């Protein structure tokens, strides 16, 4: 039983990271109906930004408190990654808006290749291990919960609340939802559609950067190929939860995290990704709109 | 029950009995029955949101009705229970073709290709389900030539021969409407269901459409069921009119009969339920007044 | 309009001011984007700890380059393009004139003479020039050859356009002998294997995927799975049962088609991006199974020592009964490569032939109709499920053929070869080429795969950027950038129009703006 709850805690942590990335996928998909294949690599980029900031801090400010270091890593990673995604949207996706549906998908795949190879070229292909930033572990009823896990879950919860508030309660969120429903009409009603979409990419990238920083802190290692597998899993999470839905993305992420950790614990660790993908396929075949998604009505 | 008698028809091609369709809590069609006679043009009219297109979607298999029975009897005798068949079999086996309210052409294919796609099942058989055709057997070539002839025939009737090699998406709106009808005719239907064929047409295009529909009736013997808002089209070409309001039938008969039915007038003018009686009294006062 | 010239001057200075301002902001943005990643490198020291290695010079050059590019763009390039547009409109000249301006006859002759002369004096140059000079010599020669070829295609563009397929087939059939003539058997290896066979494999894969994506409009992101099925079918069946390539080639195709049906059946109900993500998942599942089912597949070690293909029982080896001995030729591995080249050429042509044939058959038309409007298809009595399944199965079959060829060419298969990136590259070739167009796809494969392969040849870059510079490192980076640039430049691919499959009076190509890209 304790072992099981331990796995739940691990799964929840991992799932929170997936959920944070999935929000970026789901927001972009919601607003312009495009699978942003480069988003996984944006996450990787965020991790690297955090890594370099960490190295800067530990080189020039020896003995800096971990909390402050983590905060600075988060802020800089969010800013830099958001800047990247803002430019990427402008260069690679905006010129193709309203044209051929597959064209932005291909540029997104191209951007994904560019980003991972850019990091490989500039930062080198090797694994980048960093020492533990936060190492406290608490024992609660025989279950060990690390401070890292608490931070990750808390940050996810706070960010989800903030973003849920932005999307549902602010003028910006209203503009986003209007653009999502009908881009032309939104533009006619005076919404700056280009700006709204840019902001969506910026927000998605900032969350991915948070996820990247958390991933770096949790596993203590970064490598340029990191974007693909978490990226695909996060997209799986977004689809599983119902693409276009913010709570769905986090729910999907947590589900994927739980499936992964429980499958690894009780069955075979080798086949954990097979289990994830199989469950995705099964869910989609029986409930194509995901868990919290609106069913797609076929208009005749 | 609505209490509206279903007009007795000698040789119905389509018989709809007690059709009901529920979407969640909304009863879109409620116990709707009517018959369409073979060789006739039957019009289904009613105010917006009355459920006309839903009836069409039930007949053509795009929706599965909650209740009711839809029977199609072909000229040669066999009967089909449409509510039990998937949509593509309704066209392929029962021979019911349809068009759509918002035109659905294959806009990137040429006009001719659109008509050839409509003959898919015939050509599939002729090509030995692709295998023989791929190996170059002559049977397929002959069938392909025949299919082009059928297409040419309907292009001629729809007055689109000179646009045959243009992409369908390049045609003006009125031509697209007629092309969609020609395409449906290429499936060789017993019953042709047209969903608002005159919507958005200018007067000249509207006349061309009427011509096409008359040609279809006289030349091919295909029965037509149409939804229409344009009363001039309905009154001019239909033999039989069924009126639907809020998913229920309120009138059924000849154009003339329906035109003078006070319930129809009330439905179209939009009066409160309790005022219907008043309207009836008024109309009966001016017997034969125009709609 | 009295002070027209004044306003032009004012325009000019305002433009300069704007260009400077925009260049400054571009520089700021570039600083923000690159300061961390280019300016600082997270390297490892001797104790394997991470340390920062600053690269201020690279960062400065990069930012200055961005600023200069932005400045030139705003100040000169975009006004020039705008004025060209105005000129084209006012003079009624077609925009092709800018291409004609680039490909002038005198320049063509100079390039041709230069190229020929540099080939004639190649041996003298090798003796007299320093390595640096030799590298530049090679670069100039390469550029001259490329320019001359481009001119040739430009002058004969109408003829080439009309007879593209025939010319391409003739050129491909003659390719190995021509290459052998110029480079000798040993020197031909690289050109036939890395360029010829490699590109043709991608052409074939892209043509196979084209049936699914380009014709039927079903977005398949896991196509590499069928490639893997074909490769492992051959690898396993030949090593366990000793069956020959010619038996296993059709069998691999059938097995892949069978897998296509199995995977296709549950997922074809799904629409659009859901289909894309499930096919991606299936591709990954197959790869993960190949990695983890070590008892059969040997996992990441892969299967090596796969039997080679034979020509009517004649082996391509150095034994007495081998091809070289029988033909009385000196032993060389080139014969086998040439033999493989012709096999993959035949397979690719088979794919093209079947695709062209199928497009004129009801099933092919139904695929294209499905891409345009699925609901209308159902209303016309087309069984969309079987139609989609056949597209999936036939596409998968060609993937299987290509896979078994891949296994026989490499003599080794491992799950590493079947990653998502491969699916993405194949899909990119299909879309970049222009969905549905065999010619466009072949061009895209040559440009994208050949273009990145040629980077390996660009040794003169080492001279410019220093000996540590390895062009291969930038191969995928440039591949990705090329994907983005080509797509933004031509969103419908190289060949955006579609050939109709039947016509009444005259055959007219359908403009890409009418064709749809499918929902599934």
Short mmCIF file of C-alpha atoms in Angstrom, two decimals, chain C residues 194-475:
data_model
loop_
_atom_site.label_atom_id
_atom_site.label_comp_id
_atom_site.label_asym_id
_atom_site.label_seq_id
_atom_site.Cartn_x
_atom_site.Cartn_y
_atom_site.Cartn_z
CA UNK C 194 25.04 8.03 -50.80
CA UNK C 195 23.32 10.02 -53.48
CA UNK C 196 21.64 7.57 -55.84
CA UNK C 197 20.37 4.82 -53.56
CA UNK C 198 19.83 7.04 -50.54
CA UNK C 199 17.73 9.54 -52.45
CA UNK C 200 15.77 6.86 -54.30
CA UNK C 201 14.84 5.18 -51.01
CA UNK C 202 13.39 8.47 -49.82
CA UNK C 203 11.67 9.04 -53.16
CA UNK C 204 10.04 5.64 -52.90
CA UNK C 205 9.03 6.12 -49.26
CA UNK C 206 7.62 9.55 -50.02
CA UNK C 207 5.69 8.22 -53.00
CA UNK C 208 4.30 5.48 -50.80
CA UNK C 209 3.27 7.94 -48.11
CA UNK C 210 1.88 10.20 -50.80
CA UNK C 211 -0.88 7.67 -51.40
CA UNK C 212 -1.99 8.03 -47.79
CA UNK C 213 -1.36 11.74 -47.20
CA UNK C 214 -1.35 13.29 -50.64
CA UNK C 215 -4.19 11.38 -52.24
CA UNK C 216 -6.42 10.15 -49.44
CA UNK C 217 -5.66 13.11 -47.17
CA UNK C 218 -5.04 10.96 -44.09
CA UNK C 219 -2.29 12.46 -41.97
CA UNK C 220 0.01 9.58 -41.04
CA UNK C 221 2.86 10.48 -38.70
CA UNK C 222 3.95 6.89 -38.11
CA UNK C 223 4.76 5.80 -41.63
CA UNK C 224 8.22 4.68 -40.59
CA UNK C 225 6.53 1.82 -38.72
CA UNK C 226 5.76 0.08 -42.01
CA UNK C 227 9.29 0.73 -43.20
CA UNK C 228 10.44 -0.99 -40.01
CA UNK C 229 8.03 -3.89 -40.53
CA UNK C 230 9.45 -4.42 -44.03
CA UNK C 231 13.05 -4.20 -42.86
CA UNK C 232 12.60 -6.54 -39.90
CA UNK C 233 10.50 -8.97 -41.93
CA UNK C 234 13.39 -9.39 -44.31
CA UNK C 235 16.04 -9.39 -41.61
CA UNK C 236 14.29 -11.96 -39.41
CA UNK C 237 12.92 -14.26 -42.07
CA UNK C 238 16.17 -14.37 -43.97
CA UNK C 239 18.28 -15.04 -40.89
CA UNK C 240 15.88 -17.59 -39.33
CA UNK C 241 14.63 -19.36 -42.45
CA UNK C 242 17.26 -18.47 -45.02
CA UNK C 243 14.71 -17.24 -47.55
CA UNK C 244 16.04 -15.17 -50.41
CA UNK C 245 15.49 -11.48 -51.07
CA UNK C 246 13.26 -12.08 -54.06
CA UNK C 247 10.89 -14.24 -52.04
CA UNK C 248 10.92 -11.92 -49.08
CA UNK C 249 10.49 -8.66 -50.97
CA UNK C 250 6.83 -9.32 -51.86
CA UNK C 251 6.31 -11.02 -48.52
CA UNK C 252 7.62 -7.96 -46.66
CA UNK C 253 5.26 -5.79 -48.68
CA UNK C 254 2.32 -8.04 -47.86
CA UNK C 255 3.23 -8.14 -44.17
CA UNK C 256 3.51 -4.36 -44.05
CA UNK C 257 0.16 -3.99 -45.82
CA UNK C 258 -1.32 -6.43 -43.31
CA UNK C 259 0.04 -4.32 -40.46
CA UNK C 260 -1.33 -1.28 -42.18
CA UNK C 261 -4.78 -2.86 -42.08
CA UNK C 262 -4.44 -3.97 -38.45
CA UNK C 263 -3.33 -0.53 -37.32
CA UNK C 264 -5.65 1.22 -39.71
CA UNK C 265 -8.84 -0.51 -38.76
CA UNK C 266 -9.35 0.92 -35.28
CA UNK C 267 -7.95 4.37 -36.03
CA UNK C 268 -9.63 5.29 -39.27
CA UNK C 269 -12.73 6.37 -37.42
CA UNK C 270 -10.64 9.18 -36.03
CA UNK C 271 -10.42 12.47 -37.78
CA UNK C 272 -7.71 14.99 -38.44
CA UNK C 273 -5.08 15.51 -35.84
CA UNK C 274 -6.33 12.68 -33.67
CA UNK C 275 -5.47 10.30 -36.48
CA UNK C 276 -2.06 11.95 -36.74
CA UNK C 277 -1.29 11.49 -33.07
CA UNK C 278 -2.48 7.87 -32.95
CA UNK C 279 -0.40 6.95 -35.99
CA UNK C 280 2.55 8.63 -34.29
CA UNK C 281 1.84 6.55 -31.20
CA UNK C 282 1.67 3.35 -33.24
CA UNK C 283 4.97 4.19 -34.90
CA UNK C 284 6.55 4.64 -31.50
CA UNK C 285 4.96 1.46 -30.15
CA UNK C 286 6.46 -0.59 -32.97
CA UNK C 287 9.88 0.95 -32.41
CA UNK C 288 9.69 0.37 -28.65
CA UNK C 289 8.66 -3.24 -29.19
CA UNK C 290 11.62 -3.70 -31.53
CA UNK C 291 13.89 -2.29 -28.84
CA UNK C 292 12.49 -4.30 -25.97
CA UNK C 293 11.60 -7.66 -27.50
CA UNK C 294 15.24 -8.64 -27.35
CA UNK C 295 14.63 -12.39 -27.65
CA UNK C 296 13.63 -11.97 -31.27
CA UNK C 297 14.93 -8.61 -32.43
CA UNK C 298 18.16 -8.46 -30.40
CA UNK C 299 16.99 -5.05 -29.17
CA UNK C 300 19.18 -2.02 -29.75
CA UNK C 301 22.04 -4.23 -30.96
CA UNK C 302 20.05 -4.85 -34.08
CA UNK C 303 20.34 -7.70 -36.52
CA UNK C 304 23.51 -7.86 -38.54
CA UNK C 305 24.88 -10.09 -41.25
CA UNK C 306 21.69 -9.99 -43.30
CA UNK C 307 21.99 -11.95 -46.52
CA UNK C 308 22.67 -9.96 -49.67
CA UNK C 309 20.45 -9.98 -52.73
CA UNK C 310 21.41 -12.16 -55.68
CA UNK C 311 20.94 -11.75 -59.42
CA UNK C 312 19.34 -14.98 -60.67
CA UNK C 313 21.28 -16.86 -58.03
CA UNK C 314 24.57 -15.12 -58.77
CA UNK C 315 26.12 -13.73 -55.63
CA UNK C 316 27.96 -10.46 -55.48
CA UNK C 317 31.03 -11.64 -53.64
CA UNK C 318 34.68 -12.33 -54.36
CA UNK C 319 34.27 -16.10 -54.73
CA UNK C 320 34.72 -17.99 -57.96
CA UNK C 321 30.99 -18.15 -58.58
CA UNK C 322 30.56 -14.47 -57.71
CA UNK C 323 29.45 -11.84 -60.18
CA UNK C 324 32.88 -10.33 -60.76
CA UNK C 325 34.52 -13.72 -61.42
CA UNK C 326 31.76 -14.86 -63.76
CA UNK C 327 31.90 -11.66 -65.76
CA UNK C 328 35.68 -11.66 -65.77
CA UNK C 329 35.83 -8.30 -64.02
CA UNK C 330 38.21 -7.23 -61.28
CA UNK C 331 36.64 -7.68 -57.85
CA UNK C 332 34.90 -4.55 -56.52
CA UNK C 333 32.06 -3.80 -54.18
CA UNK C 334 30.72 -1.33 -56.74
CA UNK C 335 28.90 -3.98 -58.78
CA UNK C 336 26.65 -4.81 -55.89
CA UNK C 337 25.91 -1.14 -55.27
CA UNK C 338 25.05 -0.63 -58.93
CA UNK C 339 22.86 -3.71 -58.80
CA UNK C 340 21.12 -2.30 -55.71
CA UNK C 341 20.72 1.05 -57.47
CA UNK C 342 18.81 -0.61 -60.26
CA UNK C 343 16.67 -2.59 -57.81
CA UNK C 344 15.58 0.51 -55.92
CA UNK C 345 15.09 2.36 -59.19
CA UNK C 346 12.80 -0.42 -60.38
CA UNK C 347 10.94 -0.43 -57.06
CA UNK C 348 10.49 3.34 -57.13
CA UNK C 349 9.26 3.23 -60.72
CA UNK C 350 6.85 0.47 -59.77
CA UNK C 351 5.50 2.70 -57.02
CA UNK C 352 5.08 5.57 -59.47
CA UNK C 353 3.48 3.33 -62.08
CA UNK C 354 0.98 1.86 -59.63
CA UNK C 355 0.17 5.31 -58.23
CA UNK C 356 -0.46 6.76 -61.69
CA UNK C 357 -2.59 3.76 -62.63
CA UNK C 358 -4.55 3.83 -59.38
CA UNK C 359 -5.31 7.51 -59.71
CA UNK C 360 -7.23 6.79 -62.89
CA UNK C 361 -9.15 3.96 -61.25
CA UNK C 362 -12.28 4.38 -59.16
CA UNK C 363 -10.35 3.67 -55.97
CA UNK C 364 -7.84 6.43 -56.68
CA UNK C 365 -10.57 8.91 -57.49
CA UNK C 366 -12.35 7.89 -54.31
CA UNK C 367 -9.17 8.63 -52.35
CA UNK C 368 -8.94 12.10 -53.77
CA UNK C 369 -12.66 12.65 -53.26
CA UNK C 370 -12.18 11.54 -49.65
CA UNK C 371 -9.50 14.18 -49.24
CA UNK C 372 -11.85 16.81 -50.62
CA UNK C 373 -15.03 15.94 -48.73
CA UNK C 374 -15.69 12.80 -46.76
CA UNK C 375 -19.37 13.43 -46.14
CA UNK C 376 -20.07 13.94 -49.83
CA UNK C 377 -18.29 10.64 -50.49
CA UNK C 378 -20.64 8.85 -48.14
CA UNK C 379 -23.60 10.51 -49.80
CA UNK C 380 -22.40 9.08 -53.12
CA UNK C 381 -22.36 5.52 -51.83
CA UNK C 382 -18.63 5.19 -51.25
CA UNK C 383 -17.63 2.97 -48.36
CA UNK C 384 -15.17 5.34 -46.73
CA UNK C 385 -13.79 2.78 -44.29
CA UNK C 386 -12.62 0.32 -46.95
CA UNK C 387 -11.44 3.19 -49.12
CA UNK C 388 -9.28 4.54 -46.31
CA UNK C 389 -8.07 1.06 -45.43
CA UNK C 390 -6.91 0.37 -48.97
CA UNK C 391 -5.03 3.65 -49.02
CA UNK C 392 -3.41 2.76 -45.72
CA UNK C 393 -2.59 -0.79 -46.82
CA UNK C 394 -1.17 0.14 -50.21
CA UNK C 395 0.88 2.97 -48.74
CA UNK C 396 2.15 0.58 -46.08
CA UNK C 397 2.97 -2.03 -48.72
CA UNK C 398 5.35 0.31 -50.51
CA UNK C 399 6.85 1.23 -47.17
CA UNK C 400 7.40 -2.50 -46.61
CA UNK C 401 9.09 -2.91 -49.98
CA UNK C 402 11.37 0.00 -49.22
CA UNK C 403 12.06 -1.44 -45.77
CA UNK C 404 13.17 -4.82 -47.06
CA UNK C 405 15.35 -3.07 -49.61
CA UNK C 406 16.83 -0.97 -46.82
CA UNK C 407 17.67 -4.13 -44.86
CA UNK C 408 19.36 -5.76 -47.84
CA UNK C 409 21.31 -2.62 -48.63
CA UNK C 410 22.58 -2.02 -45.10
CA UNK C 411 23.02 -5.66 -44.19
CA UNK C 412 22.06 -4.48 -40.71
CA UNK C 413 18.89 -3.21 -39.09
CA UNK C 414 18.35 -1.67 -35.68
CA UNK C 415 15.51 0.33 -34.14
CA UNK C 416 17.70 3.44 -34.43
CA UNK C 417 16.82 3.68 -38.12
CA UNK C 418 13.10 3.93 -37.50
CA UNK C 419 12.71 6.93 -35.24
CA UNK C 420 9.97 9.55 -35.54
CA UNK C 421 12.40 11.89 -37.27
CA UNK C 422 12.34 9.56 -40.30
CA UNK C 423 8.55 9.76 -40.49
CA UNK C 424 8.80 13.52 -40.20
CA UNK C 425 11.38 13.73 -42.98
CA UNK C 426 9.30 11.56 -45.30
CA UNK C 427 6.17 13.58 -44.56
CA UNK C 428 8.12 16.79 -45.10
CA UNK C 429 9.24 15.56 -48.52
CA UNK C 430 5.63 14.78 -49.46
CA UNK C 431 4.37 18.18 -48.37
CA UNK C 432 7.34 20.15 -49.70
CA UNK C 433 7.00 18.45 -53.06
CA UNK C 434 3.34 19.30 -53.34
CA UNK C 435 0.85 16.77 -52.07
CA UNK C 436 -0.14 14.28 -54.73
CA UNK C 437 2.48 15.32 -57.27
CA UNK C 438 5.00 12.56 -58.01
CA UNK C 439 7.32 14.96 -59.83
CA UNK C 440 7.26 17.52 -57.04
CA UNK C 441 7.96 14.86 -54.43
CA UNK C 442 10.91 13.51 -56.39
CA UNK C 443 12.32 17.04 -56.68
CA UNK C 444 11.81 17.63 -52.96
CA UNK C 445 13.61 14.38 -52.13
CA UNK C 446 16.56 15.33 -54.32
CA UNK C 447 16.75 18.84 -52.89
CA UNK C 448 16.31 17.91 -49.22
CA UNK C 449 18.19 14.61 -49.00
CA UNK C 450 20.74 15.38 -51.70
CA UNK C 451 21.22 18.88 -50.33
CA UNK C 452 22.09 17.64 -46.87
CA UNK C 453 24.27 14.84 -48.23
CA UNK C 454 26.23 17.35 -50.27
CA UNK C 455 27.17 19.17 -47.07
CA UNK C 456 29.53 16.31 -46.37
CA UNK C 457 31.33 17.23 -49.56
CA UNK C 458 31.82 20.89 -48.76
CA UNK C 459 35.36 20.59 -47.48
CA UNK C 460 36.23 24.11 -48.61
CA UNK C 461 34.11 25.42 -45.74
CA UNK C 462 36.82 24.13 -43.40
CA UNK C 463 39.14 26.65 -45.01
CA UNK C 464 36.79 29.51 -44.31
CA UNK C 465 35.67 28.55 -40.82
CA UNK C 466 38.79 26.83 -39.61
CA UNK C 467 39.80 23.18 -39.43
CA UNK C 468 37.49 22.42 -36.47
CA UNK C 469 34.48 23.19 -38.58
CA UNK C 470 32.52 20.10 -39.45
CA UNK C 471 29.75 20.77 -41.97
CA UNK C 472 28.03 17.49 -41.06
CA UNK C 473 27.23 18.91 -37.66
CA UNK C 474 25.05 21.54 -39.30
CA UNK C 475 23.38 19.04 -41.61
#
